Amino acid sequence: MKEAFDLVIIGGGPIGLACGIEAEKAGLSYVIIEKGCLVNSLYNYPKNMTFFSTSEKLEIGGVPFISHNNKPVRAEALEYYRRVATSWNLKTKLYEGVEQIFNKKGSFEVQTDKGNCKAKHLVVSTGFYDIPYLLNVTGENLPKVKHYYDEPHPYFGQNIIVVGAANSAVDVALETYRKGANVTMVIRDDSIRDTVKYWVKPDIENRIKEGSIKAYWNSEIVEIREMEVDVKTPEGVITLSNDFVLAMTGYQPDFSFLESMGIEIGEDNLRTPIHNPDTMETNVKNLYLAGVICGGLKTNKWFIENSIVHAETIVKHILENRNNK
Ligand SMILES: Cc1cc2nc3c(=O)[nH]c(=O)nc-3n(C[C@H](O)[C@H](O)[C@H](O)COP(=O)(O)OP(=O)(O)OC[C@H]3O[C@@H](n4cnc5c(N)ncnc54)[C@H](O)[C@@H]3O)c2cc1C
């Protein structure tokens, strides 16, 4: 006999956990299915990252988040969300990826890589951190090309190219430079993005101005080889000696996963998945979206701070529908 739940939540990030807490409060039977570890995206963030939010803005389920610093660091956030999961005794299935959803007359069958279960309602809170934007150039598949950054030590004494000009690229360029890498940035535009944290932007701009970090503006990589990289600049193609390429070019949601469930994707250039912002229900009845995935390609529209409310909205709508039957 298949397990059956009122609610299955796909993705155990902060917002998936928040949905679990609301389900727990409402007495719904539920499970959070997560393909990796608890808060898997946060676990895969750079080791030394600091959140831009203060800790109380990241709190869920009324569990206090005490940080030693003004803004919490990754290790504190991991500790915090573990504490949330144990305090609320959240029902999770970790290291279990959801592969397919079958919509069968008023209920969903959830097929994972380990088994299957049934759900009356579904929340998709799968974030956007699994699919990096590729450079689409020859040599991108060399092991020296990274789309995720972990820590600076491996890059000590190395010629590295950081691609991009948004928060991740800037953080990586500054951290690796300060830990002894020879850093060159390759930037498609003619400036550092305005969305870069206001307390970090002058730092990168001044390092570039003084020449400690070299930047090629209006430029892009055209080919990567074992020891070199070709960069197309406004002055023509140049060849740089290179050991590692850190492509910090952003990430995007898994649209094909959403479409496979019947969720329509908007025709706007942000590919916003269709959902009612008042209920978070998609065009598929009883199938909801929560968290950063709601923004489509606008991955900075929703973040933890402002999408925690999705959890309450969704469970309220489920309860209202149940009471109106
Ligand atoms: C470097 C960095 C710093 C940030 N700092 C802040 C900050 O200071 N404040 C803030 O509010 N926001 C911040 N954000 C944004 C924030 O981290 C994300 O908004 C947050 O992780 C979103 O939570 P989520 O639950 O929607 O998605 P995620 O945390 O990405 O969770 C999605 C989960 O779904 C899982 N998943 C995906 N597909 C499947 C599948 N098929 N089956 C099962 N599980 C699946 C993933 O493994 C993942 O654990 C930051 C983001 C980055 C990249």
GROMACS .gro file of C-alpha atoms and ligand atoms in nm:
model
  378
    1MET     CA    1   0.000   0.000   0.000
    2LYS     CA    2   0.140   0.341  -0.102
    3GLU     CA    3   0.186   0.602   0.168
    4ALA     CA    4  -0.070   0.882   0.125
    5PHE     CA    5  -0.037   1.239   0.248
    6ASP     CA    6  -0.250   1.553   0.257
    7LEU     CA    7   0.056   1.740   0.139
    8VAL     CA    8   0.388   1.648  -0.021
    9ILE     CA    9   0.650   1.923  -0.027
   10ILE     CA   10   0.922   1.886  -0.291
   11GLY     CA   11   1.246   2.050  -0.175
   12GLY     CA   12   1.381   2.081   0.179
   13GLY     CA   13   1.519   2.435   0.158
   14PRO     CA   14   1.419   2.701   0.411
   15ILE     CA   15   1.085   2.756   0.237
   16GLY     CA   16   1.007   2.385   0.206
   17LEU     CA   17   1.073   2.358   0.581
   18ALA     CA   18   0.846   2.658   0.644
   19CYS     CA   19   0.569   2.477   0.450
   20GLY     CA   20   0.626   2.167   0.664
   21ILE     CA   21   0.588   2.375   0.980
   22GLU     CA   22   0.257   2.523   0.861
   23ALA     CA   23   0.132   2.173   0.771
   24GLU     CA   24   0.238   2.050   1.114
   25LYS     CA   25   0.052   2.338   1.284
   26ALA     CA   26  -0.261   2.266   1.079
   27GLY     CA   27  -0.252   1.894   1.160
   28LEU     CA   28  -0.210   1.791   0.795
   29SER     CA   29  -0.024   1.472   0.715
   30TYR     CA   30   0.277   1.573   0.509
   31VAL     CA   31   0.632   1.490   0.410
   32ILE     CA   32   0.917   1.703   0.278
   33ILE     CA   33   1.109   1.517   0.008
   34GLU     CA   34   1.461   1.650  -0.052
   35LYS     CA   35   1.707   1.515  -0.305
   36GLY     CA   36   2.012   1.608  -0.099
   37CYS     CA   37   2.080   1.693   0.263
   38LEU     CA   38   1.861   1.926   0.470
   39VAL     CA   39   1.877   2.278   0.316
   40ASN     CA   40   2.089   2.136   0.038
   41SER     CA   41   2.135   2.466  -0.151
   42LEU     CA   42   2.266   2.641   0.160
   43TYR     CA   43   2.499   2.349   0.224
   44ASN     CA   44   2.642   2.400  -0.125
   45TYR     CA   45   2.694   2.775  -0.086
   46PRO     CA   46   3.054   2.901  -0.052
   47LYS     CA   47   3.198   2.783   0.281
   48ASN     CA   48   3.275   3.131   0.412
   49MET     CA   49   2.963   3.309   0.284
   50THR     CA   50   2.781   3.561   0.499
   51PHE     CA   51   2.407   3.614   0.448
   52PHE     CA   52   2.294   3.962   0.353
   53SER     CA   53   1.994   3.923   0.586
   54THR     CA   54   2.014   3.961   0.961
   55SER     CA   55   1.941   3.636   1.142
   56GLU     CA   56   1.591   3.725   1.266
   57LYS     CA   57   1.477   3.774   0.903
   58LEU     CA   58   1.570   3.412   0.829
   59GLU     CA   59   1.374   3.271   1.122
   60ILE     CA   60   1.095   3.022   1.060
   61GLY     CA   61   0.842   2.858   1.291
   62GLY     CA   62   0.918   3.097   1.577
   63VAL     CA   63   1.253   2.932   1.647
   64PRO     CA   64   1.499   3.207   1.748
   65PHE     CA   65   1.807   3.241   1.527
   66ILE     CA   66   2.095   3.376   1.733
   67SER     CA   67   2.405   3.468   1.536
   68HIS     CA   68   2.746   3.568   1.671
   69ASN     CA   69   2.773   3.835   1.405
   70ASN     CA   70   2.564   4.115   1.266
   71LYS     CA   71   2.474   3.885   0.972
   72PRO     CA   72   2.484   3.507   1.005
   73VAL     CA   73   2.732   3.285   0.821
   74ARG     CA   74   2.662   2.959   0.638
   75ALA     CA   75   2.763   2.732   0.927
   76GLU     CA   76   2.525   2.916   1.163
   77ALA     CA   77   2.240   2.889   0.912
   78LEU     CA   78   2.298   2.512   0.875
   79GLU     CA   79   2.297   2.475   1.253
   80TYR     CA   80   1.981   2.687   1.273
   81TYR     CA   81   1.779   2.493   1.014
   82ARG     CA   82   1.886   2.161   1.172
   83ARG     CA   83   1.753   2.300   1.499
   84VAL     CA   84   1.426   2.403   1.331
   85ALA     CA   85   1.382   2.053   1.184
   86THR     CA   86   1.434   1.887   1.523
   87SER     CA   87   1.229   2.142   1.723
   88TRP     CA   88   0.928   2.087   1.497
   89ASN     CA   89   1.003   1.719   1.445
   90LEU     CA   90   0.959   1.779   1.072
   91LYS     CA   91   0.883   1.475   0.858
   92THR     CA   92   1.150   1.458   0.592
   93LYS     CA   93   1.280   1.209   0.339
   94LEU     CA   94   1.634   1.319   0.262
   95TYR     CA   95   1.853   1.201  -0.028
   96GLU     CA   96   1.541   1.116  -0.224
   97GLY     CA   97   1.488   1.302  -0.553
   98VAL     CA   98   1.142   1.351  -0.696
   99GLU     CA   99   1.152   1.240  -1.059
  100GLN     CA  100   0.798   1.253  -1.186
  101ILE     CA  101   0.446   1.351  -1.084
  102PHE     CA  102   0.137   1.177  -1.217
  103ASN     CA  103  -0.186   1.372  -1.175
  104LYS     CA  104  -0.459   1.114  -1.122
  105LYS     CA  105  -0.813   1.236  -1.072
  106GLY     CA  106  -0.787   1.459  -0.770
  107SER     CA  107  -0.468   1.315  -0.632
  108PHE     CA  108  -0.101   1.311  -0.725
  109GLU     CA  109   0.132   1.016  -0.747
  110VAL     CA  110   0.484   1.121  -0.657
  111GLN     CA  111   0.755   0.910  -0.815
  112THR     CA  112   1.098   0.941  -0.653
  113ASP     CA  113   1.429   0.765  -0.713
  114LYS     CA  114   1.351   0.548  -0.408
  115GLY     CA  115   0.980   0.474  -0.436
  116ASN     CA  116   0.646   0.649  -0.462
  117CYS     CA  117   0.364   0.795  -0.256
  118LYS     CA  118   0.032   0.971  -0.300
  119ALA     CA  119  -0.055   1.331  -0.222
  120LYS     CA  120  -0.377   1.533  -0.220
  121HIS     CA  121  -0.178   1.853  -0.253
  122LEU     CA  122   0.173   1.932  -0.372
  123VAL     CA  123   0.412   2.217  -0.304
  124VAL     CA  124   0.707   2.264  -0.536
  125SER     CA  125   0.980   2.455  -0.353
  126THR     CA  126   1.279   2.338  -0.553
  127GLY     CA  127   1.466   2.671  -0.574
  128PHE     CA  128   1.701   2.751  -0.860
  129TYR     CA  129   2.047   2.642  -0.747
  130ASP     CA  130   2.080   2.321  -0.947
  131ILE     CA  131   2.118   2.449  -1.303
  132PRO     CA  132   2.401   2.697  -1.372
  133TYR     CA  133   2.397   2.922  -1.677
  134LEU     CA  134   2.663   2.782  -1.905
  135LEU     CA  135   2.920   2.982  -2.099
  136ASN     CA  136   2.859   2.756  -2.398
  137VAL     CA  137   3.219   2.769  -2.519
  138THR     CA  138   3.471   2.505  -2.619
  139GLY     CA  139   3.657   2.376  -2.313
  140GLU     CA  140   3.377   2.443  -2.064
  141ASN     CA  141   3.377   2.075  -1.970
  142LEU     CA  142   3.744   2.083  -1.856
  143PRO     CA  143   3.776   2.006  -1.482
  144LYS     CA  144   3.936   2.346  -1.422
  145VAL     CA  145   3.605   2.519  -1.504
  146LYS     CA  146   3.378   2.554  -1.199
  147HIS     CA  147   3.019   2.675  -1.180
  148TYR     CA  148   3.011   2.645  -0.801
  149TYR     CA  149   3.265   2.799  -0.567
  150ASP     CA  150   3.358   2.640  -0.239
  151GLU     CA  151   3.660   2.804  -0.073
  152PRO     CA  152   3.966   3.008  -0.172
  153HIS     CA  153   4.253   2.781  -0.067
  154PRO     CA  154   4.281   2.573  -0.390
  155TYR     CA  155   4.334   2.893  -0.590
  156PHE     CA  156   4.637   3.022  -0.396
  157GLY     CA  157   4.913   3.121  -0.639
  158GLN     CA  158   4.695   3.040  -0.942
  159ASN     CA  159   4.588   3.249  -1.242
  160ILE     CA  160   4.213   3.249  -1.216
  161ILE     CA  161   3.941   3.408  -1.425
  162VAL     CA  162   3.614   3.499  -1.255
  163VAL     CA  163   3.329   3.544  -1.500
  164GLY     CA  164   3.041   3.775  -1.404
  165ALA     CA  165   2.979   4.102  -1.221
  166ALA     CA  166   2.699   4.020  -0.976
  167ASN     CA  167   2.721   3.934  -0.605
  168SER     CA  168   2.863   3.582  -0.638
  169ALA     CA  169   3.133   3.685  -0.888
  170VAL     CA  170   3.235   3.984  -0.679
  171ASP     CA  171   3.251   3.782  -0.355
  172VAL     CA  172   3.461   3.513  -0.526
  173ALA     CA  173   3.698   3.766  -0.687
  174LEU     CA  174   3.760   3.947  -0.358
  175GLU     CA  175   3.799   3.635  -0.146
  176THR     CA  176   4.037   3.454  -0.383
  177TYR     CA  177   4.241   3.774  -0.436
  178ARG     CA  178   4.279   3.813  -0.057
  179LYS     CA  179   4.393   3.450  -0.027
  180GLY     CA  180   4.670   3.484  -0.282
  181ALA     CA  181   4.517   3.415  -0.623
  182ASN     CA  182   4.603   3.622  -0.930
  183VAL     CA  183   4.249   3.730  -1.025
  184THR     CA  184   4.116   3.852  -1.361
  185MET     CA  185   3.748   3.930  -1.408
  186VAL     CA  186   3.580   3.890  -1.745
  187ILE     CA  187   3.266   4.102  -1.749
  188ARG     CA  188   3.006   4.122  -2.026
  189ASP     CA  189   2.891   4.472  -1.928
  190ASP     CA  190   3.082   4.792  -1.864
  191SER     CA  191   3.037   4.805  -1.486
  192ILE     CA  192   2.986   4.605  -1.167
  193ARG     CA  193   2.613   4.535  -1.125
  194ASP     CA  194   2.412   4.782  -0.919
  195THR     CA  195   2.259   4.489  -0.730
  196VAL     CA  196   2.595   4.410  -0.565
  197LYS     CA  197   2.572   4.458  -0.187
  198TYR     CA  198   2.628   4.828  -0.117
  199TRP     CA  199   2.896   4.756   0.143
  200VAL     CA  200   3.094   4.537  -0.102
  201LYS     CA  201   3.067   4.736  -0.428
  202PRO     CA  202   3.324   5.007  -0.343
  203ASP     CA  203   3.570   4.736  -0.237
  204ILE     CA  204   3.567   4.558  -0.575
  205GLU     CA  205   3.562   4.885  -0.769
  206ASN     CA  206   3.866   5.013  -0.581
  207ARG     CA  207   4.058   4.684  -0.621
  208ILE     CA  208   3.995   4.705  -0.995
  209LYS     CA  209   4.090   5.075  -1.008
  210GLU     CA  210   4.419   5.016  -0.829
  211GLY     CA  211   4.492   4.714  -1.053
  212SER     CA  212   4.505   4.448  -0.777
  213ILE     CA  213   4.226   4.271  -0.965
  214LYS     CA  214   4.233   4.301  -1.343
  215ALA     CA  215   3.900   4.345  -1.523
  216TYR     CA  216   3.813   4.313  -1.892
  217TRP     CA  217   3.486   4.501  -1.954
  218ASN     CA  218   3.244   4.437  -2.241
  219SER     CA  219   3.426   4.109  -2.283
  220GLU     CA  220   3.353   3.738  -2.289
  221ILE     CA  221   3.540   3.410  -2.294
  222VAL     CA  222   3.540   3.245  -2.636
  223GLU     CA  223   3.753   2.936  -2.574
  224ILE     CA  224   3.906   2.758  -2.274
  225ARG     CA  225   4.212   2.534  -2.300
  226GLU     CA  226   4.417   2.347  -2.040
  227MET     CA  227   4.666   2.635  -1.982
  228GLU     CA  228   4.501   2.935  -2.154
  229VAL     CA  229   4.177   3.115  -2.221
  230ASP     CA  230   4.080   3.329  -2.522
  231VAL     CA  231   3.882   3.639  -2.432
  232LYS     CA  232   3.698   3.856  -2.683
  233THR     CA  233   3.749   4.220  -2.578
  234PRO     CA  234   3.648   4.544  -2.757
  235GLU     CA  235   4.012   4.558  -2.877
  236GLY     CA  236   4.003   4.207  -3.023
  237VAL     CA  237   4.065   3.851  -2.899
  238ILE     CA  238   4.344   3.815  -2.642
  239THR     CA  239   4.492   3.500  -2.486
  240LEU     CA  240   4.544   3.481  -2.109
  241SER     CA  241   4.748   3.228  -1.915
  242ASN     CA  242   4.500   3.045  -1.694
  243ASP     CA  243   4.473   2.771  -1.432
  244PHE     CA  244   4.104   2.793  -1.331
  245VAL     CA  245   3.785   2.952  -1.460
  246LEU     CA  246   3.519   3.031  -1.198
  247ALA     CA  247   3.202   3.097  -1.397
  248MET     CA  248   2.980   3.284  -1.151
  249THR     CA  249   2.712   3.349  -1.409
  250GLY     CA  250   2.405   3.257  -1.206
  251TYR     CA  251   2.156   2.973  -1.192
  252GLN     CA  252   1.807   2.903  -1.321
  253PRO     CA  253   1.505   2.697  -1.213
  254ASP     CA  254   1.435   2.359  -1.366
  255PHE     CA  255   1.154   2.465  -1.599
  256SER     CA  256   1.124   2.123  -1.761
  257PHE     CA  257   1.044   1.971  -1.420
  258LEU     CA  258   0.763   2.226  -1.373
  259GLU     CA  259   0.631   2.174  -1.724
  260SER     CA  260   0.635   1.797  -1.677
  261MET     CA  261   0.373   1.848  -1.402
  262GLY     CA  262   0.156   2.060  -1.629
  263ILE     CA  263   0.257   2.395  -1.480
  264GLU     CA  264   0.241   2.665  -1.746
  265ILE     CA  265   0.537   2.896  -1.786
  266GLY     CA  266   0.458   3.261  -1.862
  267GLU     CA  267   0.558   3.402  -2.197
  268ASP     CA  268   0.722   3.704  -2.034
  269ASN     CA  269   1.100   3.716  -2.071
  270LEU     CA  270   1.136   3.608  -1.706
  271ARG     CA  271   0.949   3.283  -1.774
  272THR     CA  272   0.746   3.328  -1.456
  273PRO     CA  273   0.564   3.002  -1.369
  274ILE     CA  274   0.189   3.068  -1.371
  275HIS     CA  275   0.047   3.092  -1.019
  276ASN     CA  276  -0.206   3.296  -0.828
  277PRO     CA  277  -0.008   3.524  -0.593
  278ASP     CA  278  -0.300   3.531  -0.347
  279THR     CA  279  -0.300   3.153  -0.297
  280MET     CA  280   0.027   3.037  -0.461
  281GLU     CA  281  -0.176   2.775  -0.650
  282THR     CA  282  -0.057   2.712  -1.008
  283ASN     CA  283  -0.280   2.652  -1.309
  284VAL     CA  284  -0.288   2.287  -1.188
  285LYS     CA  285  -0.544   2.250  -0.910
  286ASN     CA  286  -0.394   2.165  -0.567
  287LEU     CA  287  -0.040   2.217  -0.696
  288TYR     CA  288   0.140   2.511  -0.536
  289LEU     CA  289   0.470   2.694  -0.575
  290ALA     CA  290   0.674   2.835  -0.287
  291GLY     CA  291   1.004   3.015  -0.246
  292VAL     CA  292   1.246   3.150  -0.501
  293ILE     CA  293   1.116   2.931  -0.782
  294CYS     CA  294   0.811   3.159  -0.810
  295GLY     CA  295   1.023   3.430  -0.976
  296GLY     CA  296   1.123   3.223  -1.280
  297LEU     CA  297   1.442   3.368  -1.424
  298LYS     CA  298   1.422   3.667  -1.190
  299THR     CA  299   1.611   3.481  -0.923
  300ASN     CA  300   1.658   3.788  -0.704
  301LYS     CA  301   1.286   3.865  -0.678
  302TRP     CA  302   1.217   3.615  -0.401
  303PHE     CA  303   1.457   3.517  -0.128
  304ILE     CA  304   1.421   3.356   0.213
  305GLU     CA  305   1.317   3.677   0.392
  306ASN     CA  306   1.026   3.764   0.167
  307SER     CA  307   0.903   3.419   0.062
  308ILE     CA  308   0.852   3.266   0.408
  309VAL     CA  309   0.492   3.396   0.382
  310HIS     CA  310   0.421   3.157   0.095
  311ALA     CA  311   0.401   2.870   0.344
  312GLU     CA  312   0.120   3.027   0.547
  313THR     CA  313  -0.069   3.135   0.234
  314ILE     CA  314  -0.062   2.783   0.088
  315VAL     CA  315  -0.175   2.597   0.399
  316LYS     CA  316  -0.449   2.855   0.462
  317HIS     CA  317  -0.579   2.795   0.108
  318ILE     CA  318  -0.568   2.416   0.151
  319LEU     CA  319  -0.768   2.444   0.475
  320GLU     CA  320  -1.022   2.687   0.323
  321ASN     CA  321  -1.080   2.452   0.029
  322ARG     CA  322  -1.122   2.159   0.264
  323ASN     CA  323  -1.374   2.348   0.480
  324ASN     CA  324  -1.571   2.461   0.173
  325LYS     CA  325  -1.622   2.105   0.050
  326LIG     C1  326   2.519   3.295  -0.205
  326LIG     C2  327   2.375   3.325  -0.171
  326LIG     C3  328   2.344   3.405  -0.060
  326LIG     C4  329   2.212   3.429  -0.023
  326LIG     N1  330   2.185   3.507   0.086
  326LIG     C5  331   2.055   3.530   0.121
  326LIG     C6  332   2.021   3.610   0.235
  326LIG     O1  333   2.107   3.663   0.303
  326LIG     N2  334   1.890   3.628   0.267
  326LIG     C7  335   1.789   3.572   0.193
  326LIG     O2  336   1.673   3.591   0.229
  326LIG     N3  337   1.818   3.497   0.085
  326LIG     C8  338   1.947   3.476   0.048
  326LIG     N4  339   1.977   3.403  -0.065
  326LIG     C9  340   1.872   3.349  -0.141
  326LIG    C10  341   1.826   3.222  -0.065
  326LIG     O3  342   1.931   3.142  -0.025
  326LIG    C11  343   1.742   3.145  -0.142
  326LIG     O4  344   1.641   3.236  -0.171
  326LIG    C12  345   1.687   3.027  -0.060
  326LIG     O5  346   1.775   2.919  -0.057
  326LIG    C13  347   1.555   2.995  -0.118
  326LIG     O6  348   1.495   2.895  -0.046
  326LIG     P1  349   1.405   2.791  -0.121
  326LIG     O7  350   1.360   2.699  -0.013
  326LIG     O8  351   1.304   2.858  -0.207
  326LIG     O9  352   1.503   2.717  -0.223
  326LIG     P2  353   1.635   2.632  -0.194
  326LIG    O10  354   1.697   2.670  -0.066
  326LIG    O11  355   1.717   2.638  -0.316
  326LIG    O12  356   1.577   2.485  -0.173
  326LIG    C14  357   1.536   2.405  -0.279
  326LIG    C15  358   1.562   2.261  -0.243
  326LIG    O13  359   1.496   2.177  -0.335
  326LIG    C16  360   1.579   2.062  -0.356
  326LIG     N5  361   1.534   2.000  -0.481
  326LIG    C17  362   1.548   2.049  -0.607
  326LIG     N6  363   1.494   1.963  -0.696
  326LIG    C18  364   1.446   1.858  -0.625
  326LIG    C19  365   1.378   1.737  -0.661
  326LIG     N7  366   1.349   1.708  -0.789
  326LIG     N8  367   1.343   1.650  -0.563
  326LIG    C20  368   1.371   1.679  -0.432
  326LIG     N9  369   1.436   1.792  -0.393
  326LIG    C21  370   1.470   1.881  -0.488
  326LIG    C22  371   1.718   2.119  -0.359
  326LIG    O14  372   1.816   2.021  -0.332
  326LIG    C23  373   1.711   2.226  -0.249
  326LIG    O15  374   1.750   2.179  -0.122
  326LIG    C24  375   2.109   3.377  -0.102
  326LIG    C25  376   2.139   3.298  -0.215
  326LIG    C26  377   2.270   3.273  -0.249
  326LIG    C27  378   2.298   3.188  -0.372
   0.00000   0.00000   0.00000
